[in-house]
Structure formats: structure tokens, C-alpha cells
Short mmCIF file of N, CA and C in Angstrom, two decimals:
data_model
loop_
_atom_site.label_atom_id
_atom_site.label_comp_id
_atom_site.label_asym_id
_atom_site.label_seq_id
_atom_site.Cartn_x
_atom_site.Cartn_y
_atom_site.Cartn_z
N UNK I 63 -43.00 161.71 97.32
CA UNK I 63 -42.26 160.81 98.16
C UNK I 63 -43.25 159.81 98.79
N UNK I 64 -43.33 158.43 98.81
CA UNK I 64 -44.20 157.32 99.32
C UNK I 64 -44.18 157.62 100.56
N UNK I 65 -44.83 157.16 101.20
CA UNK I 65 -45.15 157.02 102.18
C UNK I 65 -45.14 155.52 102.95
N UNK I 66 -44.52 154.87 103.95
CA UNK I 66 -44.76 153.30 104.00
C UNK I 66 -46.47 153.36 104.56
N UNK I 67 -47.27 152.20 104.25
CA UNK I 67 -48.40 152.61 104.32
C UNK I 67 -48.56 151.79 106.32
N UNK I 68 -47.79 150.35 105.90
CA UNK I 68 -47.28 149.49 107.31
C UNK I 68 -46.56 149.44 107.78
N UNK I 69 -46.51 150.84 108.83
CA UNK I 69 -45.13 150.94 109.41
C UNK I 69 -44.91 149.60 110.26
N UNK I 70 -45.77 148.58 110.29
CA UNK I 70 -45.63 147.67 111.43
C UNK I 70 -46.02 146.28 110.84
N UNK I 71 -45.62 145.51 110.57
CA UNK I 71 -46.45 143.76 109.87
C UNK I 71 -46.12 142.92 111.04
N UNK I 72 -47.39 142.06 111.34
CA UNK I 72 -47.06 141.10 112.23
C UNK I 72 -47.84 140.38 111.86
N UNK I 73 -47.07 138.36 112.28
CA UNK I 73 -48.19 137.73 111.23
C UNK I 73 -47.75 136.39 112.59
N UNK I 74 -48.65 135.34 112.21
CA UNK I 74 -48.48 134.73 113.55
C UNK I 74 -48.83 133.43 113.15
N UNK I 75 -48.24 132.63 113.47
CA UNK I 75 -48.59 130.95 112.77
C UNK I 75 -48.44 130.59 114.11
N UNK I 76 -48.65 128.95 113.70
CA UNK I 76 -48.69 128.10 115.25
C UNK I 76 -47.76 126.94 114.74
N UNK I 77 -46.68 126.99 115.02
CA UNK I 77 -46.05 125.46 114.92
C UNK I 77 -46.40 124.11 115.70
N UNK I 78 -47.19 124.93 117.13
CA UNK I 78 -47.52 123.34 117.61
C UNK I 78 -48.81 124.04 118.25
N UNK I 79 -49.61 123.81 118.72
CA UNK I 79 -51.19 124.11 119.55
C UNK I 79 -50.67 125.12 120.45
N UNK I 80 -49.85 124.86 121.00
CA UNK I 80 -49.81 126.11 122.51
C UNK I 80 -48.08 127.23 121.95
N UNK I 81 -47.85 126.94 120.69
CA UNK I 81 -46.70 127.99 120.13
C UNK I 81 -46.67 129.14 119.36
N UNK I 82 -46.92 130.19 119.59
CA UNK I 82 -47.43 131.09 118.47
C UNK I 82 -46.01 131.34 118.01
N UNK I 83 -45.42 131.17 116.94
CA UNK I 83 -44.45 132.07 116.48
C UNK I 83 -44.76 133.73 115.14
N UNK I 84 -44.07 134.36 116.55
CA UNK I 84 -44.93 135.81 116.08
C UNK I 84 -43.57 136.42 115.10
N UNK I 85 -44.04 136.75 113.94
CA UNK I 85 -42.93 137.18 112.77
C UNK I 85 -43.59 138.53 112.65
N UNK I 86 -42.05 139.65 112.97
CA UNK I 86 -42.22 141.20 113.65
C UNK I 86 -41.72 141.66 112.81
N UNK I 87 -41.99 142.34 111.55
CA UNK I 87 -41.16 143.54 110.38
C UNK I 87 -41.55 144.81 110.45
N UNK I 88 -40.79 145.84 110.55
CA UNK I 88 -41.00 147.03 110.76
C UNK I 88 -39.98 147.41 112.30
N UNK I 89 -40.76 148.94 112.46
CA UNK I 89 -39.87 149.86 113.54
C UNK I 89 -41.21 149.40 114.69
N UNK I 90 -40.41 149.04 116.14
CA UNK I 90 -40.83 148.61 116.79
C UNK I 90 -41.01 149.55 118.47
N UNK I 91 -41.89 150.40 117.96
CA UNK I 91 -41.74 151.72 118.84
C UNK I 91 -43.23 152.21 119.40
N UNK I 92 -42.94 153.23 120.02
CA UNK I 92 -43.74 153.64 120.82
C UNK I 92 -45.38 153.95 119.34
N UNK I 93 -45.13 154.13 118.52
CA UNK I 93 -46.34 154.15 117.47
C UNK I 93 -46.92 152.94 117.11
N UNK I 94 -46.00 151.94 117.48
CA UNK I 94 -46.49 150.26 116.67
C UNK I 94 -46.55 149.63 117.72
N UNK I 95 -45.90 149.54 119.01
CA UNK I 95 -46.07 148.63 120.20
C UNK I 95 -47.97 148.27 120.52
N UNK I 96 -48.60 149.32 120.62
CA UNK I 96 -50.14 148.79 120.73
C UNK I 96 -50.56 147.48 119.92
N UNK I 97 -50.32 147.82 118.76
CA UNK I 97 -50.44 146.81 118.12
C UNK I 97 -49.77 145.44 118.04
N UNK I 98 -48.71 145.30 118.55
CA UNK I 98 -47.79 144.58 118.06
C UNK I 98 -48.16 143.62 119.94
N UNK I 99 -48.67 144.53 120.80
CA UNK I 99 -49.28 144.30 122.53
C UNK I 99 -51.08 143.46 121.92
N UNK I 100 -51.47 143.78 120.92
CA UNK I 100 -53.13 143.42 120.64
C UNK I 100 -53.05 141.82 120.17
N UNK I 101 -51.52 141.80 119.33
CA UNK I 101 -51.54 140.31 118.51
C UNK I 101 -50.97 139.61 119.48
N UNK I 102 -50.27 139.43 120.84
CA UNK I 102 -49.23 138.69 121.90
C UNK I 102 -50.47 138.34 122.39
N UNK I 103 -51.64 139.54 122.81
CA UNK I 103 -52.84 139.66 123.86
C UNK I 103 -54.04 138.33 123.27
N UNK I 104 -53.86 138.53 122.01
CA UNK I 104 -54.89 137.75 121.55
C UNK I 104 -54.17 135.99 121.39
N UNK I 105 -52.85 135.88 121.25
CA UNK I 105 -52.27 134.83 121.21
C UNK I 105 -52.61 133.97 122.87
N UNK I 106 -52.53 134.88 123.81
CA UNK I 106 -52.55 134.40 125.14
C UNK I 106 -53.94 134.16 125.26
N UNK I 107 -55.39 134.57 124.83
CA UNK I 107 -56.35 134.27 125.01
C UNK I 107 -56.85 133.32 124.21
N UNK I 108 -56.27 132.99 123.52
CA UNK I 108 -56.11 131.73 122.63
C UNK I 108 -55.40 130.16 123.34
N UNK I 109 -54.77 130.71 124.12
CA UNK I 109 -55.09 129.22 124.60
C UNK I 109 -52.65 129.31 124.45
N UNK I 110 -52.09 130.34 123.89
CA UNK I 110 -50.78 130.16 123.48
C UNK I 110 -49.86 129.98 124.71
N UNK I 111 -48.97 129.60 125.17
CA UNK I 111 -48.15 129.51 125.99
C UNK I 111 -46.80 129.74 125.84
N UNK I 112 -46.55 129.46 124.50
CA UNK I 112 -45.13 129.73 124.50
C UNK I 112 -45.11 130.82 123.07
N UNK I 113 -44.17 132.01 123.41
CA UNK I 113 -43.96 132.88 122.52
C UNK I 113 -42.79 132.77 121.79
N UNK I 114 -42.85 132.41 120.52
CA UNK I 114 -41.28 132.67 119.67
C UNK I 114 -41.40 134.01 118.97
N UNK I 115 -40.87 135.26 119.43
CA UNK I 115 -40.84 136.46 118.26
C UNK I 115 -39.66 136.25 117.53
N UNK I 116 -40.14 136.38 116.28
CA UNK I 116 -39.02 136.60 115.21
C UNK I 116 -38.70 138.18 115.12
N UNK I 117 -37.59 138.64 115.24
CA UNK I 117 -37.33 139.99 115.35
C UNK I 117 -36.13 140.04 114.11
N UNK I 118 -36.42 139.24 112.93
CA UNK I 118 -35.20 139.56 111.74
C UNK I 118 -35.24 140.36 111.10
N UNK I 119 -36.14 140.91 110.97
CA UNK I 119 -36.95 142.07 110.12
C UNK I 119 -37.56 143.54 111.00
N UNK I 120 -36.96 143.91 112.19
CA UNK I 120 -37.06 145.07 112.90
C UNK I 120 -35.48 146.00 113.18
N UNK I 121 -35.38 147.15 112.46
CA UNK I 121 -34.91 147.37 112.44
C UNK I 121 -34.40 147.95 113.84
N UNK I 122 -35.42 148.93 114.10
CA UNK I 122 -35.32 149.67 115.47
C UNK I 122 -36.35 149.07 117.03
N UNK I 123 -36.26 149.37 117.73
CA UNK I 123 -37.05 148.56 118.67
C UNK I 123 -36.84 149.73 120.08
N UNK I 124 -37.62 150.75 120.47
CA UNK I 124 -37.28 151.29 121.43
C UNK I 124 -38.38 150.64 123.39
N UNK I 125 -37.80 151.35 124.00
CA UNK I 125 -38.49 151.16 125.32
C UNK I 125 -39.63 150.12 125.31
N UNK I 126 -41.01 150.94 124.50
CA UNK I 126 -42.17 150.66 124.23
C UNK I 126 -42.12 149.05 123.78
N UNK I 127 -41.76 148.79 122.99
CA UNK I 127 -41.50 147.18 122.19
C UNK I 127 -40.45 146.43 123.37
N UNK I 128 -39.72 147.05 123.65
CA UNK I 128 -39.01 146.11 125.15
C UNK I 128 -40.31 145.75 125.80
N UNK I 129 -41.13 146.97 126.56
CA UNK I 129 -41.93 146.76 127.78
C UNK I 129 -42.73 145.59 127.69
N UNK I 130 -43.46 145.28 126.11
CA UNK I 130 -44.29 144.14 125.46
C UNK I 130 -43.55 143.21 125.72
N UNK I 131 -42.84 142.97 125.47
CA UNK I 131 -41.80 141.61 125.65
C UNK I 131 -41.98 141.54 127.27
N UNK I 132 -41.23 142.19 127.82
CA UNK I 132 -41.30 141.59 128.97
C UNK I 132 -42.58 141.67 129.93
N UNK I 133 -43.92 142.24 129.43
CA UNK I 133 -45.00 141.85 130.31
C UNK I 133 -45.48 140.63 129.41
N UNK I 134 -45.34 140.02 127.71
CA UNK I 134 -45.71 138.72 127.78
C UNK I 134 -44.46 137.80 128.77
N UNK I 135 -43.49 138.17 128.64
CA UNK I 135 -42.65 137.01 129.29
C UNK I 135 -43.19 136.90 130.37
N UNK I 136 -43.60 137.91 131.62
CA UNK I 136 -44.31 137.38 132.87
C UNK I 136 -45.79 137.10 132.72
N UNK I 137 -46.34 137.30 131.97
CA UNK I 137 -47.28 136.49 131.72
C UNK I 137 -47.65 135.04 131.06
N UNK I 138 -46.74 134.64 130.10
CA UNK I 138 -46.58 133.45 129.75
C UNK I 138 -45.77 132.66 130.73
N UNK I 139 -44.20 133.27 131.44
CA UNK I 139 -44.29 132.21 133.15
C UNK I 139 -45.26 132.08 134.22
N UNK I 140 -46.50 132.82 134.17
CA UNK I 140 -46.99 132.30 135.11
C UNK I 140 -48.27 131.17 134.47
N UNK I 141 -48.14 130.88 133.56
CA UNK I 141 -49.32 130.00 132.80
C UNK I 141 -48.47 128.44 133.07
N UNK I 142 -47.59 127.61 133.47
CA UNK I 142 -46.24 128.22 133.37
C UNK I 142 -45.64 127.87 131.54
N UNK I 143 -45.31 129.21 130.83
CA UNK I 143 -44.90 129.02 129.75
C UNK I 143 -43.78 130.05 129.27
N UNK I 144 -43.13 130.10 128.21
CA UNK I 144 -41.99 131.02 128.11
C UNK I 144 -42.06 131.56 126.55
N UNK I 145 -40.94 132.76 126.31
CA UNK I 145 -41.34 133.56 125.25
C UNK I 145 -39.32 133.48 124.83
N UNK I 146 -39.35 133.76 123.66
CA UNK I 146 -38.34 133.69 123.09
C UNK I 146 -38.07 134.21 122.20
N UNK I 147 -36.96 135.30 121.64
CA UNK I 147 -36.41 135.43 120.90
C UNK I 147 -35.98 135.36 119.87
N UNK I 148 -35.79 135.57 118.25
CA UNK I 148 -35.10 134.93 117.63
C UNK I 148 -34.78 135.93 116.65
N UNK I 149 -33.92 135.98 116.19
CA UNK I 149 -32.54 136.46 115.14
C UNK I 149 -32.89 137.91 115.18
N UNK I 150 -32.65 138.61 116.56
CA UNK I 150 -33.32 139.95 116.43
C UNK I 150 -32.09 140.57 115.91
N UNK I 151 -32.11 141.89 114.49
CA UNK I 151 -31.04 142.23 114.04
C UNK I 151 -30.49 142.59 114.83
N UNK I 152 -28.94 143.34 114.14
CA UNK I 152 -27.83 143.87 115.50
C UNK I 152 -28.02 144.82 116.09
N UNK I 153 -28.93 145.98 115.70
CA UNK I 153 -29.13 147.09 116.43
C UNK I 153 -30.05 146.74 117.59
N UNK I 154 -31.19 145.88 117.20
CA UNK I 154 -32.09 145.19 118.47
C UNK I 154 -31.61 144.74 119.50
N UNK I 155 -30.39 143.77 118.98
CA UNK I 155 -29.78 142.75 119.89
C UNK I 155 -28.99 143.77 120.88
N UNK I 156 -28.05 144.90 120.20
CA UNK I 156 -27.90 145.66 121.73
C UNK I 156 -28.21 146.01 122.15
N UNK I 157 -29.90 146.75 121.91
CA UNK I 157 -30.50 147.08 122.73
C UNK I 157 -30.95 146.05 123.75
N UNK I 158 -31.31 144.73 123.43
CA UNK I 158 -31.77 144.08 124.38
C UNK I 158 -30.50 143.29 124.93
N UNK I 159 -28.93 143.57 124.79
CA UNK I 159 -27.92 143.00 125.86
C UNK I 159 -27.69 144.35 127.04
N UNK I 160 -28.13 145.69 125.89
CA UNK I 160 -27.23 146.79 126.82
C UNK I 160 -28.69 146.89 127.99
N UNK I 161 -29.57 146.55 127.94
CA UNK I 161 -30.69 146.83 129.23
C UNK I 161 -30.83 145.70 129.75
N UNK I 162 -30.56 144.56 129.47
CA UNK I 162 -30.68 142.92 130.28
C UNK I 162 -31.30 142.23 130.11
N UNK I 163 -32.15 142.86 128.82
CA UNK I 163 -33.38 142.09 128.60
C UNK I 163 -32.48 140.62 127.79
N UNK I 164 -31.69 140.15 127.43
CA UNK I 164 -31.20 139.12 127.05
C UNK I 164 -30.79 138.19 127.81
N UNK I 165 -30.56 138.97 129.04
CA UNK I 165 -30.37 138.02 130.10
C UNK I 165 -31.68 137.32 130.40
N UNK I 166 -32.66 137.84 130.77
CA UNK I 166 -33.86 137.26 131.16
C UNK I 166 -34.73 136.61 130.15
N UNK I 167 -35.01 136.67 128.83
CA UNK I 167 -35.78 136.69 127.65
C UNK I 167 -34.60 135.65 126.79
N UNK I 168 -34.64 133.86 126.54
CA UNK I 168 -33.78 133.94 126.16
C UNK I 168 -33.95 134.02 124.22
N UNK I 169 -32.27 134.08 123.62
CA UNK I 169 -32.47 134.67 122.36
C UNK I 169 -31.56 133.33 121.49
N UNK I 170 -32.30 132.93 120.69
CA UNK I 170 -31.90 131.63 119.80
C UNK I 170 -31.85 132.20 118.40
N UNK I 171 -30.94 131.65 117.50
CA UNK I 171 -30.76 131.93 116.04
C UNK I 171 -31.33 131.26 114.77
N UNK I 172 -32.67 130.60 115.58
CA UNK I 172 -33.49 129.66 114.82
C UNK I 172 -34.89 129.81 115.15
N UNK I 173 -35.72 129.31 114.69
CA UNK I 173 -36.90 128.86 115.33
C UNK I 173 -36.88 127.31 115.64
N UNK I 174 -35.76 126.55 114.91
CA UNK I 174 -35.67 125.17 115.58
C UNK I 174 -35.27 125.37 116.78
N UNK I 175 -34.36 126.02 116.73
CA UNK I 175 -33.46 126.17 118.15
C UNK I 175 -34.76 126.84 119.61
N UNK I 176 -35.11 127.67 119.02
CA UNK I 176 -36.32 127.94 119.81
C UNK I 176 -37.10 126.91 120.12
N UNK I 177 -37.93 126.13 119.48
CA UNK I 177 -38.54 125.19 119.93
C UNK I 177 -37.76 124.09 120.52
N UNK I 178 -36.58 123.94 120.67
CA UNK I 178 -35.65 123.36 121.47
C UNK I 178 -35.44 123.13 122.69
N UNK I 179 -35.22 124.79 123.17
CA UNK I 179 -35.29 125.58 123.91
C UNK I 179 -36.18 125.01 124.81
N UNK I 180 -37.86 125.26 123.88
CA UNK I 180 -38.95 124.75 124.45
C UNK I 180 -39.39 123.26 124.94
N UNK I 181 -39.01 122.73 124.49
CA UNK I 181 -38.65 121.38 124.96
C UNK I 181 -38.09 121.27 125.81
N UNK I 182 -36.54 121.64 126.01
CA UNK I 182 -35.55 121.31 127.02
C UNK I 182 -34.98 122.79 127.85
N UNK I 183 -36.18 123.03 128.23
CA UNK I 183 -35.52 124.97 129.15
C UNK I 183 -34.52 124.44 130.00
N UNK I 184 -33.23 125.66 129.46
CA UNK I 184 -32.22 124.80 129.61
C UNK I 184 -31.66 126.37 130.94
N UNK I 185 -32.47 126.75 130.85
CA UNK I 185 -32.10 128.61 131.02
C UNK I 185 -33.16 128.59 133.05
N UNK I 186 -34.10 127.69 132.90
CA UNK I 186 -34.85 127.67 134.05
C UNK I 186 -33.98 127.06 135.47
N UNK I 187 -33.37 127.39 136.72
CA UNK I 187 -33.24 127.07 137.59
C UNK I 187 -33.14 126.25 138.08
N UNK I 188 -32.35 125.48 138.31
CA UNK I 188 -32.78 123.95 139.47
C UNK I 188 -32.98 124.17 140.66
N UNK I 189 -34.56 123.34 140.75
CA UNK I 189 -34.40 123.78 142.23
C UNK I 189 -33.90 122.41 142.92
N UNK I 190 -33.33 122.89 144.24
CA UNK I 190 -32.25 121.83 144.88
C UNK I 190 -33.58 120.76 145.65
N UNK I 191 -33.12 119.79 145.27
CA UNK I 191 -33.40 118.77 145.89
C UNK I 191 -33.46 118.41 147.09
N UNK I 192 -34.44 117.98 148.19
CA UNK I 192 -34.65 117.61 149.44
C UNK I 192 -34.21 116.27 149.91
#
């Protein structure tokens, strides 16, 4: 019986200087989160600001792979920059509506749409005017 040899692939391009879009295949768990925490870590010391994860290709995604997400998301707002979402399958996606993380983290069905997003944060606050 095989064995998968990568329970985890992550691969990372730059669509613009400060965008890493991070493409996530595999189970996204407490065995692969280190890793999957080493490539976000090294994106941010690089100079990245804005995170697009592609999550089309993860099947499962527990606690551990949440927690990553949301310590880059507060770390990329305070640079000030933002992290995003994209086409995470359906089992992901309830995990991240049924804990809130969708509320806070937002989730686009593109990477155009993502860099959209990034352009026009449409999701950030107004603050009221004096």
C-alpha cells in the first residue's frame, strides 16, 4: 500500500512585489501546520504584505491550520496589510463559517477577485469623519 510521500505541498509565487499567493494541497493539520507556519513566516520576512491562500486543494484543515491563518492575518494588519482566502473546498469553508474565521479573514472565489479585494478593502471599517 503507497504511502503519500507529501502529505503537505505548498508553493508560493508573487503576483505583485508585496503579494505572496500561497497555493495549499494536502491535509492541513496539526502534522503539516509547522510547515505550512515556516512558508507565511518566510513570506513576511521577505518584505510580503498581503496574503492570498489558495485553499482548492485541502481537503481537511483542523484547529492547527486555522491558528496560522489567523496569527498571519494579525500580523500582516499590523504592517498595515491583509490575508485572504480563496476557493477553500466545502469541508474547509465550514469549518472556517462554523468558527468565524470567515467573518474576519475575508474569502473570494478567485485570485482576481482577491487582488481586488486588495486594491479596494471593501471589508475594512470607516472610520467616521471629524
Amino acid at each position: 500500500m503507497p504511502i503519500a510521500q507529501d502529505p503537505l505541498s505548498v508553493e508560493v509565487t508573487l503576483p505583485r512585489e508585496d503579494v505572496a499567493l500561497v497555493t495549499v494541497e494536502g491535509y492541513l493539520d496539526v502534522d503539516t501546520a509547522t510547515e505550512f507556519q515556516h512558508h507565511l513566516a518566510n513570506q513576511l520576512h521577505h518584505g510580503r504584505r498581503h496574503f492570498l491562500l489558495d485553499l482548492s486543494a485541502v481537503p481537511f484543515m483542523d484547529s492547527s491550520g486555522m491558528n496560522i491563518i489567523l496569527r498571519v492575518y494579525q500580523e500582516a494588519r499590523e504592517l498595515p496589510g491583509s490575508v485572504h482566502i480563496i476557493s477553500p473546498t466545502p469541508a474547509v469553508r465550514r469549518i472556517l463559517d462554523l468558527t468565524g474565521v470567515s467573518i474576519t479573514v475575508p474569502v473570494s472565489e478567485s485570485v482576481d477577485e482577491a487582488l481586488e479585494r486588495v486594491d479596494h478593502p471593501q471589508a475594512a471599517p470607516a472610520e467616521p469623519e471629524a
